[in-house]
Structures are given as structure tokens and as C-alpha cells.
């Protein structure tokens, strides 16, 4: 196959891959972020401690994560057909991609949120902040660099999933590598596809790492800020108590 024949195939495949990864990432973040935070909040000592709910959610996440994606994709064909009306194509592939990525991202979110300093949480609670305030003002902002890194890891994993989805007609670069490269013994096209995937993954990883480092440096420079604001907020209350005495 000549380059003039490869170029339109590769261009369309790149767009299909980015389309599937983009939508499935958005759904995974929207579903995995609250799920990961909920795993932390309902754990022992959490703000919403509920051991039973935590165990149930954790088991569901673990079972979904442990299932190989190719099997998950086949198992969800009925649900995919109900949602999209088909089991073939990039729209159909988004359903299993998103469902497979949500628990994966949720565990990464859980790890990131657990790293937040408990002193900040206690300070906000001492000021009368409720659970939603703690999540919005402390847990998410303080873990943002780690969340960016977790999102990058999820995107890279989803690119690998799309290659497997290409084996069942989902389109994308995986489909090109299998259908045109492997099955038609076109080694050149297969390696070009592999090279494109490597470049795309490297670019995404570089951008994600750069964003995470920038946020980490920014939070590092302003790290004492939240504690200082909390202490300043407490000072008037302490002054009022002394006056009353």
C-alpha cells in the first residue's frame, strides 16, 4: 500500500481514536471522580463513614477493574446496543470504554485524595464547614496535581483499550493495524500505526506531566496559604471569646 493510500486511512483512524478517547475520558472523569471521593468519605474515619457502603462500592470497583477489557466489551454488547442502537463503530465503543475506565479512574482518585493533609480537613470542620465544603475547598483543590496525573494515566490506558476495541469493528488506529496491517500482511502500515500511537501517547504524557508539575509548583508556593487563612479566620473568634471573658 502506497503512502497516498495510507494517508486518508490513517487520518480517519487518528480522528476516530481521539474521538473515542475524548468522550470516554470525559465520562470516566465525571463518573470516577465522585466515586473515588465517595470511597474515601465512606471509609473508616471518613466524614461519611459507612463500612457497608464502602465495601459494596469497593467490591463493584474491584470486580469491574479485574475484568479484561475485551471480555467486558463483549459482556456489555446488549447494553451497548440499547444505548447506541449498534455494537459496531466508534459511538458503540465509547460505552464499554467509559464503563471500563470509571472504576480505574476512581481508584486513582481515591489514592490521590487520601494524600491530602488531614489537618486541613479538621480545620475546615472546626470552622463549621460541612462535607461538601471540605470536598470543594480542600480535597479536590489540594489533590489537583495528582488528579491531573491520574487523568493522564487514564487517557493512556484508554488509547490501549481503543486498540483492542478495533478488533471488533470499533474503528481507530487499532482497527487499521489489525485489519490492514496484520490480516493483509502489510508490515509497513502496521509499524507506522504503532509509531503514531507511540507519538500520541508520548505527547499526552508530556502534556499531563507538565500540567501536574505546574500545579504542584503553584500549590507548593502557596502551600501555607490555606492554613494561614484558616488561622486568620480563627483569630477574630478567639478575640471575641477573650473580650467576653
mmCIF file of C-alpha atoms in Angstrom, residues 15-206:
data_model
loop_
_atom_site.group_PDB
_atom_site.id
_atom_site.type_symbol
_atom_site.label_atom_id
_atom_site.label_comp_id
_atom_site.label_asym_id
_atom_site.label_seq_id
_atom_site.Cartn_x
_atom_site.Cartn_y
_atom_site.Cartn_z
ATOM 1 C CA UNK A 15 -9.649 11.114 14.439
ATOM 2 C CA UNK A 16 -11.717 8.080 15.432
ATOM 3 C CA UNK A 17 -9.231 7.194 18.175
ATOM 4 C CA UNK A 18 -9.168 10.730 19.574
ATOM 5 C CA UNK A 19 -12.969 10.905 19.392
ATOM 6 C CA UNK A 20 -13.413 7.680 21.355
ATOM 7 C CA UNK A 21 -10.736 8.548 23.898
ATOM 8 C CA UNK A 22 -12.014 12.098 24.374
ATOM 9 C CA UNK A 23 -15.620 11.179 25.081
ATOM 10 C CA UNK A 24 -14.798 8.151 27.203
ATOM 11 C CA UNK A 25 -12.342 10.244 29.261
ATOM 12 C CA UNK A 26 -14.989 12.881 29.950
ATOM 13 C CA UNK A 27 -17.462 10.214 31.070
ATOM 14 C CA UNK A 28 -14.801 8.415 33.137
ATOM 15 C CA UNK A 29 -13.822 11.622 34.951
ATOM 16 C CA UNK A 30 -17.459 12.592 35.539
ATOM 17 C CA UNK A 31 -18.224 9.157 36.983
ATOM 18 C CA UNK A 32 -14.904 8.224 38.564
ATOM 19 C CA UNK A 33 -14.204 11.466 40.443
ATOM 20 C CA UNK A 34 -17.274 11.358 42.738
ATOM 21 C CA UNK A 35 -16.919 7.589 43.071
ATOM 22 C CA UNK A 36 -13.306 7.869 44.214
ATOM 23 C CA UNK A 37 -14.133 10.644 46.671
ATOM 24 C CA UNK A 38 -17.054 8.593 47.991
ATOM 25 C CA UNK A 39 -14.709 5.669 48.645
ATOM 26 C CA UNK A 40 -12.632 7.954 50.868
ATOM 27 C CA UNK A 41 -15.553 9.605 52.633
ATOM 28 C CA UNK A 42 -17.318 6.327 53.482
ATOM 29 C CA UNK A 43 -14.175 4.573 54.720
ATOM 30 C CA UNK A 44 -13.410 4.086 58.421
ATOM 31 C CA UNK A 45 -12.795 7.502 59.951
ATOM 32 C CA UNK A 46 -14.223 9.260 56.914
ATOM 33 C CA UNK A 47 -16.656 12.147 57.019
ATOM 34 C CA UNK A 48 -19.486 9.890 55.817
ATOM 35 C CA UNK A 49 -18.287 6.678 57.449
ATOM 36 C CA UNK A 50 -20.357 3.736 56.264
ATOM 37 C CA UNK A 51 -18.421 0.489 56.237
ATOM 38 C CA UNK A 52 -21.123 -1.485 54.417
ATOM 39 C CA UNK A 53 -21.493 1.055 51.603
ATOM 40 C CA UNK A 54 -17.717 1.340 51.309
ATOM 41 C CA UNK A 55 -17.297 -2.435 50.999
ATOM 42 C CA UNK A 56 -20.057 -2.722 48.399
ATOM 43 C CA UNK A 57 -18.701 0.122 46.274
ATOM 44 C CA UNK A 58 -15.168 -1.201 46.630
ATOM 45 C CA UNK A 59 -16.165 -4.693 45.518
ATOM 46 C CA UNK A 60 -18.021 -3.366 42.473
ATOM 47 C CA UNK A 61 -14.979 -1.301 41.526
ATOM 48 C CA UNK A 62 -12.606 -4.225 42.041
ATOM 49 C CA UNK A 63 -14.707 -6.657 40.004
ATOM 50 C CA UNK A 64 -15.038 -4.226 37.088
ATOM 51 C CA UNK A 65 -11.333 -3.396 37.174
ATOM 52 C CA UNK A 66 -10.287 -7.037 37.230
ATOM 53 C CA UNK A 67 -12.281 -7.916 34.107
ATOM 54 C CA UNK A 68 -10.202 -7.884 30.890
ATOM 55 C CA UNK A 69 -11.453 -5.169 28.574
ATOM 56 C CA UNK A 70 -12.093 -7.459 25.615
ATOM 57 C CA UNK A 71 -14.382 -9.601 27.829
ATOM 58 C CA UNK A 72 -16.079 -6.535 29.294
ATOM 59 C CA UNK A 73 -16.736 -5.238 25.806
ATOM 60 C CA UNK A 74 -18.409 -8.488 24.757
ATOM 61 C CA UNK A 75 -20.389 -8.731 28.011
ATOM 62 C CA UNK A 76 -21.765 -5.220 27.529
ATOM 63 C CA UNK A 77 -22.893 -5.709 23.931
ATOM 64 C CA UNK A 78 -26.556 -5.882 24.929
ATOM 65 C CA UNK A 79 -26.295 -2.703 26.987
ATOM 66 C CA UNK A 80 -24.273 -1.004 24.239
ATOM 67 C CA UNK A 81 -26.939 -1.846 21.660
ATOM 68 C CA UNK A 82 -29.627 -0.475 23.977
ATOM 69 C CA UNK A 83 -27.728 2.799 24.451
ATOM 70 C CA UNK A 84 -26.423 3.440 20.923
ATOM 71 C CA UNK A 85 -28.541 1.141 18.744
ATOM 72 C CA UNK A 86 -25.484 -0.743 17.488
ATOM 73 C CA UNK A 87 -22.446 -2.664 18.691
ATOM 74 C CA UNK A 88 -20.121 -1.597 15.875
ATOM 75 C CA UNK A 89 -18.431 1.736 15.347
ATOM 76 C CA UNK A 90 -16.825 4.428 17.453
ATOM 77 C CA UNK A 91 -20.039 5.523 19.211
ATOM 78 C CA UNK A 92 -20.668 1.957 20.339
ATOM 79 C CA UNK A 93 -17.091 1.610 21.567
ATOM 80 C CA UNK A 94 -17.441 4.622 23.868
ATOM 81 C CA UNK A 95 -19.861 2.712 26.133
ATOM 82 C CA UNK A 96 -17.516 -0.117 27.222
ATOM 83 C CA UNK A 97 -14.530 2.234 27.154
ATOM 84 C CA UNK A 98 -16.191 4.595 29.631
ATOM 85 C CA UNK A 99 -17.569 1.819 31.847
ATOM 86 C CA UNK A 100 -14.156 0.156 31.967
ATOM 87 C CA UNK A 101 -12.363 3.430 32.731
ATOM 88 C CA UNK A 102 -14.666 4.695 35.514
ATOM 89 C CA UNK A 103 -13.518 2.213 38.221
ATOM 90 C CA UNK A 104 -9.917 2.504 37.034
ATOM 91 C CA UNK A 105 -10.013 6.285 37.448
ATOM 92 C CA UNK A 106 -11.961 6.011 40.713
ATOM 93 C CA UNK A 107 -9.146 4.046 42.365
ATOM 94 C CA UNK A 108 -6.608 6.618 41.202
ATOM 95 C CA UNK A 109 -8.799 9.397 42.615
ATOM 96 C CA UNK A 110 -9.072 7.538 45.911
ATOM 97 C CA UNK A 111 -5.285 7.305 46.181
ATOM 98 C CA UNK A 112 -4.864 10.991 45.315
ATOM 99 C CA UNK A 113 -7.473 12.202 47.803
ATOM 100 C CA UNK A 114 -6.051 10.091 50.639
ATOM 101 C CA UNK A 115 -2.785 12.041 50.329
ATOM 102 C CA UNK A 116 -4.461 15.311 51.372
ATOM 103 C CA UNK A 117 -3.322 16.619 54.762
ATOM 104 C CA UNK A 118 -5.918 15.678 57.369
ATOM 105 C CA UNK A 119 -5.108 18.851 59.304
ATOM 106 C CA UNK A 120 -6.763 20.971 56.634
ATOM 107 C CA UNK A 121 -9.899 18.858 56.793
ATOM 108 C CA UNK A 122 -10.041 19.192 60.579
ATOM 109 C CA UNK A 123 -9.502 22.946 60.354
ATOM 110 C CA UNK A 124 -12.384 23.394 57.923
ATOM 111 C CA UNK A 125 -14.620 21.255 60.126
ATOM 112 C CA UNK A 126 -13.616 23.336 63.167
ATOM 113 C CA UNK A 127 -14.765 26.427 61.282
ATOM 114 C CA UNK A 128 -18.173 24.866 60.710
ATOM 115 C CA UNK A 129 -17.609 23.548 57.201
ATOM 116 C CA UNK A 130 -19.804 20.658 56.113
ATOM 117 C CA UNK A 131 -18.811 17.661 53.998
ATOM 118 C CA UNK A 132 -19.474 19.423 50.690
ATOM 119 C CA UNK A 133 -17.305 22.361 51.805
ATOM 120 C CA UNK A 134 -14.465 20.009 52.724
ATOM 121 C CA UNK A 135 -14.675 18.287 49.340
ATOM 122 C CA UNK A 136 -14.918 21.526 47.352
ATOM 123 C CA UNK A 137 -12.437 23.630 49.295
ATOM 124 C CA UNK A 138 -9.872 21.066 50.469
ATOM 125 C CA UNK A 139 -9.963 17.574 48.984
ATOM 126 C CA UNK A 140 -10.266 18.450 45.295
ATOM 127 C CA UNK A 141 -8.014 21.573 45.200
ATOM 128 C CA UNK A 142 -5.274 20.007 47.317
ATOM 129 C CA UNK A 143 -5.194 16.791 45.281
ATOM 130 C CA UNK A 144 -5.478 18.511 41.879
ATOM 131 C CA UNK A 145 -1.892 17.794 40.693
ATOM 132 C CA UNK A 146 -2.355 14.098 41.464
ATOM 133 C CA UNK A 147 -5.768 14.141 39.794
ATOM 134 C CA UNK A 148 -4.203 15.566 36.627
ATOM 135 C CA UNK A 149 -1.637 12.754 36.663
ATOM 136 C CA UNK A 150 -4.432 10.231 37.225
ATOM 137 C CA UNK A 151 -6.352 11.615 34.249
ATOM 138 C CA UNK A 152 -3.240 11.328 32.085
ATOM 139 C CA UNK A 153 -2.785 7.706 33.138
ATOM 140 C CA UNK A 154 -6.438 7.016 32.310
ATOM 141 C CA UNK A 155 -6.141 8.594 28.858
ATOM 142 C CA UNK A 156 -3.081 6.479 28.054
ATOM 143 C CA UNK A 157 -4.890 3.347 29.217
ATOM 144 C CA UNK A 158 -7.914 4.246 27.093
ATOM 145 C CA UNK A 159 -5.752 4.548 23.999
ATOM 146 C CA UNK A 160 -4.673 0.967 24.595
ATOM 147 C CA UNK A 161 -8.301 -0.052 25.082
ATOM 148 C CA UNK A 162 -9.275 1.537 21.750
ATOM 149 C CA UNK A 163 -6.695 -0.644 20.014
ATOM 150 C CA UNK A 164 -8.461 -3.711 21.441
ATOM 151 C CA UNK A 165 -11.843 -2.254 20.519
ATOM 152 C CA UNK A 166 -10.624 -2.030 16.934
ATOM 153 C CA UNK A 167 -10.574 -5.819 16.751
ATOM 154 C CA UNK A 168 -14.381 -5.871 16.842
ATOM 155 C CA UNK A 169 -15.004 -3.111 14.342
ATOM 156 C CA UNK A 170 -14.807 -0.021 16.559
ATOM 157 C CA UNK A 171 -12.503 1.774 14.141
ATOM 158 C CA UNK A 172 -9.452 3.797 15.065
ATOM 159 C CA UNK A 173 -5.764 3.029 14.818
ATOM 160 C CA UNK A 174 -6.171 -0.425 16.346
ATOM 161 C CA UNK A 175 -8.586 -1.375 13.595
ATOM 162 C CA UNK A 176 -6.139 -0.180 10.928
ATOM 163 C CA UNK A 177 -3.262 -2.114 12.488
ATOM 164 C CA UNK A 178 -5.280 -5.347 12.674
ATOM 165 C CA UNK A 179 -7.369 -5.200 9.516
ATOM 166 C CA UNK A 180 -4.901 -3.646 7.085
ATOM 167 C CA UNK A 181 -1.570 -4.298 8.765
ATOM 168 C CA UNK A 182 -1.802 -7.755 10.339
ATOM 169 C CA UNK A 183 -4.514 -9.514 8.325
ATOM 170 C CA UNK A 184 -3.217 -8.246 4.978
ATOM 171 C CA UNK A 185 0.448 -8.770 5.944
ATOM 172 C CA UNK A 186 1.263 -5.078 5.425
ATOM 173 C CA UNK A 187 4.076 -4.787 7.956
ATOM 174 C CA UNK A 188 4.930 -1.241 6.938
ATOM 175 C CA UNK A 189 1.433 0.060 7.678
ATOM 176 C CA UNK A 190 1.314 -1.808 10.975
ATOM 177 C CA UNK A 191 4.561 -0.266 12.187
ATOM 178 C CA UNK A 192 3.501 3.194 11.033
ATOM 179 C CA UNK A 193 0.360 2.776 13.122
ATOM 180 C CA UNK A 194 2.430 1.686 16.107
ATOM 181 C CA UNK A 195 4.669 4.743 15.647
ATOM 182 C CA UNK A 196 1.662 7.077 15.541
ATOM 183 C CA UNK A 197 0.282 5.549 18.727
ATOM 184 C CA UNK A 198 3.662 5.978 20.417
ATOM 185 C CA UNK A 199 3.843 9.638 19.390
ATOM 186 C CA UNK A 200 0.286 10.350 20.547
ATOM 187 C CA UNK A 201 0.844 8.648 23.906
ATOM 188 C CA UNK A 202 4.160 10.455 24.435
ATOM 189 C CA UNK A 203 2.565 13.833 23.659
ATOM 190 C CA UNK A 204 -0.328 13.225 26.046
ATOM 191 C CA UNK A 205 2.002 12.001 28.794
ATOM 192 C CA UNK A 206 4.289 15.024 28.355
#
